[in-house]
Amino acid sequence: MPISALDYHETTKHSFGRFARSAGHLDWRTQPNPFRRYAGAPVVELPREAIAAARPYVGLYETAAGPSPLSPSTVGELLRCAFGLSAWKSIRGSRWALRVNPSSGNLHPTEAYLVWRGQIFHYAADAHALERRGAVAPPAWAGWAGDAVLVGLTSIHWREAWKYGERAYRYCQHDVGHAIGTLRFAAALLGWHAALLPRWSDADVAALLGIDRDVDAGAAERETPACLAVVTAGDLSALTTKAPATLLAALQPDEWRGHANTLSSGHVDWPVIDAVARAAAYPGREDDGPRPSLVASPRPAVLGASTSALNARDIILQRRSAVSFDPRATLPLEPFLSMLRRVRPAAPPWDAIGWTPAVHLVLFVHRVEGLAPGIYAFLRDPAAREELRAAMRAEFLWEQVDEGMPGLFLLLPTDVTWVANRLSCDQDIAGEGFFSLGMLARFEPLLAAHGDWMYRRLFWECGLVGQVLYLEAEAAGVRGTGVGCFYDDPVHDTLGLSGHAWQSLYHFCVGEPVEDTRLETSPGYEWER
Ligand SMILES: Cc1cc2nc3c(=O)[nH]c(=O)nc-3n(C[C@H](O)[C@H](O)[C@H](O)COP(=O)(O)O)c2cc1C
């Protein structure tokens, strides 16, 4: 039965009395393999050098400067630093990989593809290698892309649904947003630009990547197209405006190689996920549309000396989620403000997505030096102030906090440790960190204006906010954690919101991590020992 994105969203809300539908237990016999491989596809090992080891962390937020030349080594570095393995963890005989791009439950529904020099590859993160899947006629490729690479992302919904059931589609979208972030940051590491290609429909992306080929998928779990991005040292707009047709017409039908592996020995169907995926499919567009200019930053996004000395590659590869926070630790004000500055869409990575910012933050501040504990709003576009103010509780103060940080408002000074913990599915990390937050997206009006495909992009924007916060937390010497589990309507009740004009789509928290010393950690790849 057809459903809308709004129906899906309502159906998959967690409430105090009922979680969204899932199997309710983990069936370890059908745990999905986190690594897709294409048996029979020629494997191309990628160079393993750490090319971009010198770029400073602050350089990630600057528009491309001093670009590296495009070569197998630099393209290998792009993939390593966007989607590669960041570590292996083990305890009592079980061992699992972590990746540069985080994922809800570490289930990694996102697959990455590379199209370069007319060759179509799947990125096998476990081996840091490319599997050559197909090809485009070289002259058509040269004419279309010149000296650029295309990176495609897809989602295997089943990987998340195995654990989370119907809510899994949301998490797959968050993960795509995080992966867009890791791609943009890895491109910045090499001095390159990266942006989504708005003209490519889902069907176009599926055709280019070969994921629509029944014959290669067989009985394996299918991938749903997410997006196609261009990565280049040159002019982005020359590529974002191009129609897909000539490239798709140049696909070489006899060049496809490889068969997808089956990830699980058994499956549970979640028809509502298939239904929302159909409803939210992206139809593409005839032109590349208006690209919103980045919202001007009131203060240059400079950081203290401590952060400017940091190395970008180290921060990208060391990023981890905290599992527990020290509830006594406090965060100085400056790193807190820096985190907020970075999520203002004033600089990279915000040039990677092509829509006006729709997501704002509601912060539950517990222990930030110089700030009263309480509920705060941070508006990523200050123009949203009156609308949000009218939508929220009338008793909220809306007191501007710092002249140098427009958009940050104190709403209610009070201890919110318990509230934050309770709203985030009773997870201690939400109350024991320095702060936690909810990401509030302008919702129904955008779905009505654009179509249900916008639903996915709102999650992608949230994921990108989360990725910036993850890196900023590492840079401040602390740690963040994405929080997909929260009680949806109680968040709204707390803020006084009703209806569907705004929706909380993702939570996040930052604190002083307490390590689990029982876990052993080894490098992502044995050659990096
Ligand atoms: C979209 C998303 C939702 C998440 N939700 C939660 C959560 O509710 N609680 C939690 O403890 N961790 C959560 N995490 C953290 C993941 O468990 C973590 O990213 C994953 O285990 C991989 O570990 P890493 O981030 O250290 O690479 C979430 C991460 C993402 C990306």
Coordinates of C-alpha atoms and ligand atoms in Angstrom, one line a residue:
M1 CA 0.0 0.0 0.0
P2 CA 1.4 3.4 -0.9
I3 CA 2.4 5.6 2.1
S4 CA 3.9 9.0 2.4
A5 CA 7.2 10.0 4.1
L6 CA 5.1 11.7 6.7
D7 CA 3.1 8.5 7.4
Y8 CA 6.4 6.5 7.6
H9 CA 7.8 9.1 10.0
E10 CA 4.7 8.9 12.3
T11 CA 4.7 5.1 12.2
T12 CA 8.3 4.9 13.3
K13 CA 8.2 7.2 16.2
H14 CA 9.4 5.9 19.6
S15 CA 7.2 6.9 22.4
F16 CA 7.5 6.3 26.2
G17 CA 5.0 3.4 25.9
R18 CA 6.1 1.8 22.6
F19 CA 9.2 1.6 20.5
A20 CA 8.9 1.5 16.7
R21 CA 8.3 -2.0 15.4
S22 CA 11.3 -4.3 15.2
A23 CA 12.0 -7.9 15.7
G24 CA 12.6 -7.1 19.4
H25 CA 15.7 -9.3 19.6
L26 CA 18.9 -9.8 17.7
D27 CA 18.9 -13.0 15.6
W28 CA 22.7 -13.6 15.5
R29 CA 22.3 -16.4 12.9
T30 CA 21.2 -13.8 10.3
Q31 CA 23.5 -11.0 11.3
P32 CA 24.4 -9.2 8.0
N33 CA 27.9 -9.3 6.7
P34 CA 29.1 -5.6 6.8
F35 CA 31.2 -6.1 3.7
R36 CA 29.6 -6.3 0.3
R37 CA 31.9 -7.9 -2.3
Y38 CA 31.4 -8.6 -6.0
A39 CA 32.7 -12.1 -6.8
G40 CA 34.2 -12.3 -10.2
A41 CA 34.8 -8.6 -10.5
P42 CA 38.5 -7.8 -11.2
V43 CA 40.1 -6.4 -8.0
V44 CA 42.4 -3.4 -8.2
E45 CA 44.4 -2.8 -5.0
L46 CA 44.7 0.8 -4.0
P47 CA 47.9 2.5 -3.1
R48 CA 48.4 2.7 0.7
E49 CA 50.5 5.8 1.2
A50 CA 49.3 8.4 3.6
I51 CA 49.4 11.2 1.0
A52 CA 47.6 14.0 2.8
A53 CA 49.4 13.8 6.2
A54 CA 50.4 17.4 6.3
R55 CA 47.1 19.3 6.0
P56 CA 46.1 21.1 9.2
Y57 CA 42.7 20.4 10.7
V58 CA 41.5 24.0 10.2
G59 CA 42.2 23.5 6.4
L60 CA 39.2 21.2 6.2
Y61 CA 36.9 24.2 6.5
E62 CA 38.6 26.2 3.8
T63 CA 37.5 26.2 0.2
A64 CA 40.0 24.2 -1.8
A65 CA 43.5 25.5 -1.7
G66 CA 46.7 23.8 -3.0
P67 CA 45.0 20.9 -4.6
S68 CA 46.8 17.6 -5.0
P69 CA 46.9 16.1 -8.5
L70 CA 44.4 13.4 -9.3
S71 CA 46.2 10.0 -9.3
P72 CA 45.7 6.5 -8.1
S73 CA 47.5 7.4 -4.9
T74 CA 45.4 10.5 -4.2
V75 CA 42.1 8.7 -5.2
G76 CA 43.1 5.9 -2.8
E77 CA 43.7 8.4 -0.1
L78 CA 40.3 10.0 -0.8
L79 CA 38.5 6.6 -0.3
R80 CA 40.6 5.6 2.7
C81 CA 39.9 8.8 4.5
A82 CA 36.2 8.9 3.5
F83 CA 35.0 5.3 3.9
G84 CA 38.0 3.1 5.0
L85 CA 38.4 1.2 8.2
S86 CA 39.4 3.3 11.2
A87 CA 40.1 0.4 13.6
W88 CA 39.3 -3.2 14.6
K89 CA 37.9 -3.8 18.0
S90 CA 37.9 -7.1 19.8
I91 CA 36.8 -8.7 23.0
R92 CA 36.6 -12.4 24.1
G93 CA 37.0 -13.8 20.6
S94 CA 34.6 -11.4 18.8
R95 CA 36.1 -8.8 16.5
W96 CA 34.5 -6.0 14.5
A97 CA 35.7 -3.2 12.2
L98 CA 34.9 0.5 12.7
R99 CA 35.0 2.9 9.8
V100 CA 35.8 6.5 9.1
N101 CA 32.1 7.1 8.4
P102 CA 30.0 6.3 11.5
S103 CA 26.9 4.2 11.4
S104 CA 24.0 3.6 13.6
G105 CA 24.7 0.3 15.5
N106 CA 27.9 0.0 13.4
L107 CA 25.8 -1.8 10.9
H108 CA 27.1 0.2 7.9
P109 CA 24.3 0.1 5.3
T110 CA 26.2 2.6 3.1
E111 CA 28.2 1.3 0.1
A112 CA 30.5 3.5 -1.9
Y113 CA 31.3 3.5 -5.6
L114 CA 33.9 5.3 -7.6
V115 CA 33.6 6.3 -11.3
W116 CA 36.9 7.4 -12.7
R117 CA 38.5 7.5 -16.1
G118 CA 35.5 5.7 -17.5
Q119 CA 35.7 2.8 -15.1
I120 CA 33.0 2.0 -12.6
F121 CA 34.2 0.5 -9.3
H122 CA 32.8 -0.7 -6.0
Y123 CA 34.9 0.3 -3.0
A124 CA 35.7 -2.8 -0.8
A125 CA 36.5 -1.1 2.5
D126 CA 37.7 -4.4 4.1
A127 CA 40.6 -4.7 1.6
H128 CA 40.9 -1.0 0.7
A129 CA 40.5 -2.2 -2.9
L130 CA 38.4 -1.4 -5.9
E131 CA 36.2 -4.0 -7.6
R132 CA 35.8 -3.2 -11.3
R133 CA 32.1 -3.5 -12.1
G134 CA 31.6 -1.8 -15.4
A135 CA 32.7 0.9 -17.9
V136 CA 31.6 3.9 -19.8
A137 CA 33.0 4.6 -23.3
P138 CA 36.2 6.6 -22.8
P139 CA 35.4 9.5 -25.1
A140 CA 32.0 10.0 -23.5
W141 CA 33.6 9.9 -20.0
A142 CA 36.3 12.4 -21.0
G143 CA 33.8 14.7 -22.5
W144 CA 31.5 14.5 -19.5
A145 CA 33.8 14.5 -16.5
G146 CA 37.2 15.6 -17.7
D147 CA 39.6 15.4 -14.8
A148 CA 37.0 14.6 -12.0
V149 CA 35.8 11.6 -10.2
L150 CA 32.3 10.6 -9.3
V151 CA 31.4 9.0 -6.0
G152 CA 28.1 7.2 -5.6
L153 CA 26.5 6.2 -2.3
T154 CA 23.9 3.5 -1.9
S155 CA 22.1 2.0 1.1
I156 CA 21.4 -1.6 2.0
H157 CA 18.3 -1.1 4.2
W158 CA 18.4 -4.7 5.5
R159 CA 21.6 -4.2 7.4
E160 CA 20.0 -1.6 9.7
A161 CA 16.6 -3.3 9.6
W162 CA 18.1 -6.5 11.0
K163 CA 18.5 -4.7 14.3
Y164 CA 16.2 -1.7 14.2
G165 CA 13.2 -2.9 12.2
E166 CA 10.9 -0.2 10.7
R167 CA 12.9 2.7 12.1
A168 CA 16.0 1.5 10.1
Y169 CA 15.2 3.6 7.0
R170 CA 15.8 6.8 9.1
Y171 CA 19.2 5.5 10.2
C172 CA 20.2 4.6 6.7
Q173 CA 19.6 8.2 5.8
H174 CA 21.5 9.6 8.7
D175 CA 24.4 7.3 7.7
V176 CA 24.3 8.7 4.1
G177 CA 24.6 12.2 5.6
H178 CA 27.6 11.2 7.7
A179 CA 29.1 9.6 4.6
I180 CA 28.6 12.8 2.5
G181 CA 30.4 14.5 5.3
T182 CA 33.3 12.1 5.4
L183 CA 33.6 12.4 1.6
R184 CA 33.6 16.2 1.7
F185 CA 36.2 16.2 4.5
A186 CA 38.4 13.7 2.6
A187 CA 38.2 15.8 -0.5
A188 CA 39.2 18.9 1.5
L189 CA 42.1 17.0 2.9
L190 CA 43.4 16.8 -0.7
G191 CA 42.5 20.3 -1.5
W192 CA 39.5 19.3 -3.7
H193 CA 35.8 20.3 -3.9
A194 CA 33.0 17.8 -3.6
A195 CA 29.3 18.3 -4.1
L196 CA 26.1 16.3 -4.9
L197 CA 24.9 16.2 -8.4
P198 CA 21.3 17.3 -8.3
R199 CA 20.3 16.4 -11.8
W200 CA 20.8 12.7 -11.3
S201 CA 17.6 10.8 -10.4
D202 CA 17.8 7.7 -8.3
A203 CA 17.2 5.6 -11.4
D204 CA 20.1 7.4 -13.1
V205 CA 22.4 6.7 -10.2
A206 CA 21.3 3.0 -10.0
A207 CA 22.0 2.6 -13.8
L208 CA 25.5 4.2 -13.6
L209 CA 26.5 2.1 -10.6
G210 CA 24.9 -1.1 -12.0
I211 CA 22.9 -1.7 -8.8
D212 CA 19.7 -2.0 -10.9
R213 CA 21.1 -5.2 -12.6
D214 CA 19.0 -8.1 -11.4
V215 CA 21.4 -10.5 -13.0
D216 CA 24.3 -9.4 -10.8
A217 CA 22.3 -9.1 -7.7
G218 CA 20.7 -12.5 -7.8
A219 CA 19.2 -13.3 -4.4
A220 CA 21.6 -10.9 -2.6
E221 CA 20.2 -8.0 -0.6
R222 CA 19.5 -5.1 -3.0
E223 CA 21.1 -1.6 -2.7
T224 CA 19.0 1.5 -3.0
P225 CA 20.6 4.5 -4.7
A226 CA 21.3 7.5 -2.4
C227 CA 23.3 10.1 -4.3
L228 CA 26.1 10.8 -6.7
A229 CA 28.7 13.4 -5.9
V230 CA 31.5 14.9 -8.0
V231 CA 34.9 15.4 -6.6
T232 CA 37.3 17.7 -8.4
A233 CA 40.1 20.2 -8.0
G234 CA 38.4 22.3 -10.8
D235 CA 35.1 24.0 -11.3
L236 CA 32.2 22.3 -9.6
S237 CA 29.5 24.2 -11.4
A238 CA 30.7 22.8 -14.8
L239 CA 29.7 19.4 -13.6
T240 CA 26.7 20.0 -11.3
T241 CA 24.8 21.6 -14.3
K242 CA 25.4 18.6 -16.7
A243 CA 22.6 16.2 -17.7
P244 CA 23.3 12.5 -17.0
A245 CA 22.0 11.3 -20.4
T246 CA 25.2 11.3 -22.4
L247 CA 27.1 9.5 -19.8
L248 CA 24.4 6.9 -19.3
A249 CA 24.1 6.4 -23.0
A250 CA 27.8 5.5 -23.1
L251 CA 27.5 2.7 -20.5
Q252 CA 29.2 -0.5 -22.0
P253 CA 26.6 -3.3 -21.6
D254 CA 29.2 -6.1 -22.1
E255 CA 31.6 -4.8 -19.5
W256 CA 29.7 -5.6 -16.3
R257 CA 31.5 -8.0 -14.1
G258 CA 30.8 -9.5 -10.7
H259 CA 28.0 -10.9 -8.6
A260 CA 26.9 -9.4 -5.3
N261 CA 27.4 -11.5 -2.2
T262 CA 24.5 -12.5 0.0
L263 CA 24.9 -10.8 3.4
S264 CA 22.5 -12.8 5.6
S265 CA 21.2 -16.3 5.7
G266 CA 17.7 -15.2 6.4
H267 CA 15.6 -12.0 6.3
V268 CA 12.6 -10.4 7.9
D269 CA 10.6 -8.2 5.6
W270 CA 9.7 -4.7 6.6
P271 CA 7.2 -3.6 3.9
V272 CA 6.9 -0.1 5.3
I273 CA 10.6 0.5 4.4
D274 CA 10.1 -0.6 0.8
A275 CA 7.0 1.6 0.7
V276 CA 8.8 4.7 2.0
A277 CA 11.8 4.1 -0.2
R278 CA 9.4 4.1 -3.2
A279 CA 7.7 7.3 -1.9
A280 CA 10.9 9.1 -1.3
A281 CA 12.7 8.1 -4.6
Y282 CA 14.4 11.1 -6.2
P283 CA 13.1 12.0 -9.6
G284 CA 16.1 14.2 -10.6
R285 CA 15.7 17.6 -12.0
E286 CA 15.9 19.2 -15.4
D287 CA 18.4 21.9 -14.3
D288 CA 20.7 22.0 -11.3
G289 CA 18.4 24.5 -9.5
P290 CA 19.4 27.5 -7.5
R291 CA 22.4 26.8 -5.3
P292 CA 21.9 28.7 -2.1
S293 CA 24.8 30.8 -1.2
L294 CA 26.5 29.9 2.1
V295 CA 25.1 31.9 5.1
A296 CA 27.6 34.5 6.0
S297 CA 29.6 33.9 9.1
P298 CA 29.6 36.8 11.5
R299 CA 33.1 36.1 12.8
P300 CA 35.8 34.4 10.8
A301 CA 35.8 30.7 11.8
V302 CA 39.3 30.8 13.4
L303 CA 40.1 28.7 16.4
G304 CA 42.5 28.9 19.2
A305 CA 46.2 28.0 18.8
S306 CA 45.5 24.6 20.3
T307 CA 43.2 23.5 17.4
S308 CA 45.1 25.2 14.5
A309 CA 48.1 22.9 15.2
L310 CA 46.1 19.8 14.8
N311 CA 46.5 17.5 11.8
A312 CA 43.4 16.9 9.7
R313 CA 44.1 13.3 8.7
D314 CA 44.7 12.3 12.3
I315 CA 41.5 13.8 13.4
I316 CA 39.5 12.1 10.6
L317 CA 41.0 8.7 11.3
Q318 CA 40.8 8.9 15.1
R319 CA 37.1 9.9 15.2
R320 CA 35.1 7.5 17.4
S321 CA 31.8 7.4 19.2
A322 CA 31.9 7.6 23.0
V323 CA 30.0 4.9 24.8
S324 CA 30.1 6.6 28.2
F325 CA 31.0 10.1 29.5
D326 CA 32.5 11.4 32.8
P327 CA 29.7 13.3 34.3
R328 CA 32.1 15.5 36.3
A329 CA 34.0 17.0 33.4
T330 CA 33.3 20.5 31.9
L331 CA 33.9 22.0 28.5
P332 CA 35.4 25.5 28.2
L333 CA 33.2 28.0 26.3
E334 CA 35.5 28.5 23.3
P335 CA 35.4 24.9 21.9
F336 CA 31.7 24.9 22.4
L337 CA 31.3 28.1 20.4
S338 CA 33.7 26.7 17.8
M339 CA 31.5 23.6 17.3
L340 CA 28.5 25.9 16.7
R341 CA 30.4 28.0 14.3
R342 CA 31.3 25.0 12.3
V343 CA 27.7 23.9 11.8
R344 CA 26.8 27.3 10.5
P345 CA 26.6 26.8 6.7
A346 CA 29.3 29.3 6.0
A347 CA 32.1 27.2 4.7
P348 CA 32.9 23.6 3.7
P349 CA 31.5 21.0 4.2
W350 CA 28.2 22.9 3.6
D351 CA 29.1 23.5 0.0
A352 CA 28.6 19.7 -0.6
I353 CA 24.8 19.9 -0.4
G354 CA 22.7 22.1 -2.6
W355 CA 19.7 23.2 -0.5
T356 CA 19.0 26.0 2.0
P357 CA 19.7 24.9 5.6
A358 CA 16.6 23.5 7.1
V359 CA 18.0 22.1 10.4
H360 CA 18.5 23.9 13.7
L361 CA 19.7 22.8 17.1
V362 CA 18.0 22.6 20.4
L363 CA 20.7 22.2 23.0
F364 CA 20.5 20.6 26.4
V365 CA 23.5 22.2 28.1
H366 CA 24.8 20.6 31.2
R367 CA 28.4 21.5 31.9
V368 CA 29.8 24.2 29.6
E369 CA 31.9 26.8 31.4
G370 CA 30.3 30.2 31.5
L371 CA 26.9 29.0 30.3
A372 CA 24.0 28.4 32.7
P373 CA 22.7 24.9 32.4
G374 CA 19.5 24.8 30.4
I375 CA 17.8 24.6 27.1
Y376 CA 19.3 26.7 24.3
A377 CA 18.4 27.2 20.6
F378 CA 21.1 27.5 17.9
L379 CA 19.6 28.7 14.7
R380 CA 21.8 27.8 11.7
D381 CA 20.0 30.4 9.7
P382 CA 19.0 33.3 12.1
A383 CA 16.1 34.1 9.7
A384 CA 14.2 31.2 11.3
R385 CA 14.0 32.9 14.7
E386 CA 10.5 34.4 14.6
E387 CA 8.9 31.3 13.1
L388 CA 10.5 29.0 15.6
R389 CA 9.8 31.3 18.5
A390 CA 6.1 31.4 17.6
A391 CA 6.1 27.6 17.3
M392 CA 7.7 26.9 20.7
R393 CA 6.7 27.4 24.3
A394 CA 5.6 30.9 25.0
E395 CA 7.6 31.0 28.3
F396 CA 10.9 30.4 26.5
L397 CA 13.2 33.5 27.0
W398 CA 15.0 33.7 23.6
E399 CA 17.8 35.6 25.2
Q400 CA 20.7 36.2 22.9
V401 CA 23.8 34.6 24.6
D402 CA 26.8 36.1 23.0
E403 CA 27.0 39.1 20.6
G404 CA 29.7 37.3 18.6
M405 CA 27.5 34.2 18.1
P406 CA 24.2 35.3 16.5
G407 CA 21.7 32.5 16.5
L408 CA 22.5 31.2 20.0
F409 CA 19.6 31.8 22.4
L410 CA 19.0 30.8 26.0
L411 CA 15.4 29.4 26.2
L412 CA 15.2 28.1 29.7
P413 CA 17.9 28.1 32.4
T414 CA 17.4 24.8 34.4
D415 CA 19.1 21.5 35.1
V416 CA 18.2 19.4 32.1
T417 CA 20.4 16.3 32.7
W418 CA 17.5 14.1 33.5
V419 CA 15.3 15.5 30.7
A420 CA 18.0 14.9 28.1
N421 CA 18.7 11.4 29.3
R422 CA 15.0 10.5 29.3
L423 CA 14.3 12.0 25.9
S424 CA 17.2 10.1 24.3
C425 CA 15.7 6.7 25.1
D426 CA 17.1 6.9 28.7
Q427 CA 20.7 6.8 27.5
D428 CA 23.1 8.1 30.1
I429 CA 25.4 9.7 27.5
A430 CA 22.7 12.3 26.8
G431 CA 22.8 13.6 30.4
E432 CA 26.4 12.8 31.4
G433 CA 28.2 14.7 28.6
F434 CA 28.8 18.5 28.4
F435 CA 25.7 18.8 26.3
S436 CA 23.3 16.9 24.1
L437 CA 21.1 18.3 21.4
G438 CA 18.2 17.6 19.1
M439 CA 18.2 18.6 15.4
L440 CA 15.0 20.2 14.5
A441 CA 14.2 20.3 10.8
R442 CA 11.6 22.4 9.0
F443 CA 9.5 19.5 7.9
E444 CA 6.0 19.3 6.3
P445 CA 6.3 22.6 4.4
L446 CA 9.4 21.3 2.7
L447 CA 8.0 17.9 1.9
A448 CA 4.9 19.7 0.4
A449 CA 7.1 22.1 -1.6
H450 CA 9.6 19.6 -3.0
G451 CA 8.2 16.1 -2.7
D452 CA 8.9 13.2 -0.4
W453 CA 12.5 12.9 -1.6
M454 CA 13.2 15.9 0.5
Y455 CA 12.6 13.7 3.6
R456 CA 15.9 11.9 2.9
R457 CA 17.8 15.1 2.4
L458 CA 16.7 16.4 5.8
F459 CA 18.3 13.4 7.4
W460 CA 21.4 13.8 5.3
E461 CA 21.7 17.4 6.5
C462 CA 21.4 16.1 10.1
G463 CA 24.0 13.5 9.4
L464 CA 26.3 16.2 8.1
V465 CA 25.8 18.3 11.2
G466 CA 26.6 15.2 13.2
Q467 CA 29.8 14.6 11.2
V468 CA 31.0 18.1 11.8
L469 CA 30.3 17.7 15.6
Y470 CA 32.2 14.4 15.6
L471 CA 35.3 16.0 14.2
E472 CA 35.0 19.2 16.3
A473 CA 34.7 17.0 19.4
E474 CA 37.9 15.1 18.4
A475 CA 39.6 18.5 17.7
A476 CA 38.7 19.7 21.2
G477 CA 40.2 16.5 22.7
V478 CA 36.8 15.2 23.7
R479 CA 34.3 12.9 21.9
G480 CA 30.8 12.9 20.4
T481 CA 28.1 10.3 19.8
G482 CA 25.3 10.3 17.3
V483 CA 22.0 9.4 18.9
G484 CA 19.3 8.0 16.7
C485 CA 17.2 6.6 19.5
F486 CA 15.0 9.3 21.1
Y487 CA 11.3 9.6 22.0
D488 CA 10.0 11.7 19.1
D489 CA 6.8 13.3 20.4
P490 CA 8.1 13.8 24.0
V491 CA 10.9 15.9 22.5
H492 CA 8.3 18.0 20.8
D493 CA 6.2 18.2 24.0
T494 CA 9.2 19.5 25.9
L495 CA 9.7 22.3 23.4
G496 CA 6.0 23.0 23.1
L497 CA 5.9 22.1 19.4
S498 CA 2.8 20.6 17.8
G499 CA 1.9 19.5 14.3
H500 CA 4.4 18.7 11.6
A501 CA 6.0 22.0 10.7
W502 CA 9.1 21.0 12.6
Q503 CA 10.5 17.6 13.4
S504 CA 13.3 16.5 15.6
L505 CA 15.2 14.0 13.3
Y506 CA 18.5 13.3 15.1
H507 CA 20.2 13.8 18.4
F508 CA 23.9 14.1 19.3
C509 CA 25.9 14.4 22.5
V510 CA 29.4 15.5 23.4
G511 CA 31.4 14.8 26.5
E512 CA 34.6 13.6 28.2
P513 CA 34.8 10.0 27.1
V514 CA 35.3 7.1 29.5
E515 CA 37.0 4.3 27.6
D516 CA 36.0 0.7 27.8
T517 CA 39.4 -0.8 28.7
R518 CA 38.2 -4.4 28.2
L519 CA 38.2 -3.8 24.4
E520 CA 41.4 -4.3 22.4
T521 CA 42.0 -2.0 19.5
S522 CA 44.1 -2.6 16.4
P523 CA 44.6 -0.5 13.2
G524 CA 42.1 -0.5 10.3
Y525 CA 44.6 -2.1 8.0
E526 CA 47.5 -4.3 8.9
W527 CA 49.9 -2.2 6.8
E528 CA 49.2 0.7 9.1
R529 CA 50.5 -1.1 12.2
Ligands
LIG1 C1 22.8 7.7 12.8 C2 23.5 7.2 14.1 C3 22.7 7.0 15.2 C4 23.4 6.5 16.4 N1 22.6 6.3 17.5 C5 23.2 5.9 18.7 C6 22.5 5.8 19.9 O1 21.3 6.1 19.9 N2 23.2 5.5 21.0 C7 24.5 5.2 21.0 O2 25.1 4.9 22.0 N3 25.3 5.3 19.8 C8 24.7 5.7 18.7 N4 25.4 5.9 17.5 C9 26.8 5.6 17.5 C10 27.1 4.3 16.8 O3 26.8 3.2 17.6 C11 28.6 4.3 16.3 O4 28.8 5.2 15.3 C12 29.0 2.9 15.8 O5 29.0 1.9 16.8 C13 30.4 3.0 15.1 O6 31.3 3.4 16.1 P1 32.3 4.6 15.7 O7 31.4 5.8 15.6 O8 33.2 4.7 16.9 O9 33.0 4.4 14.4 C14 24.8 6.3 16.4 C15 25.5 6.6 15.2 C16 24.9 7.1 14.1 C17 25.7 7.4 12.9

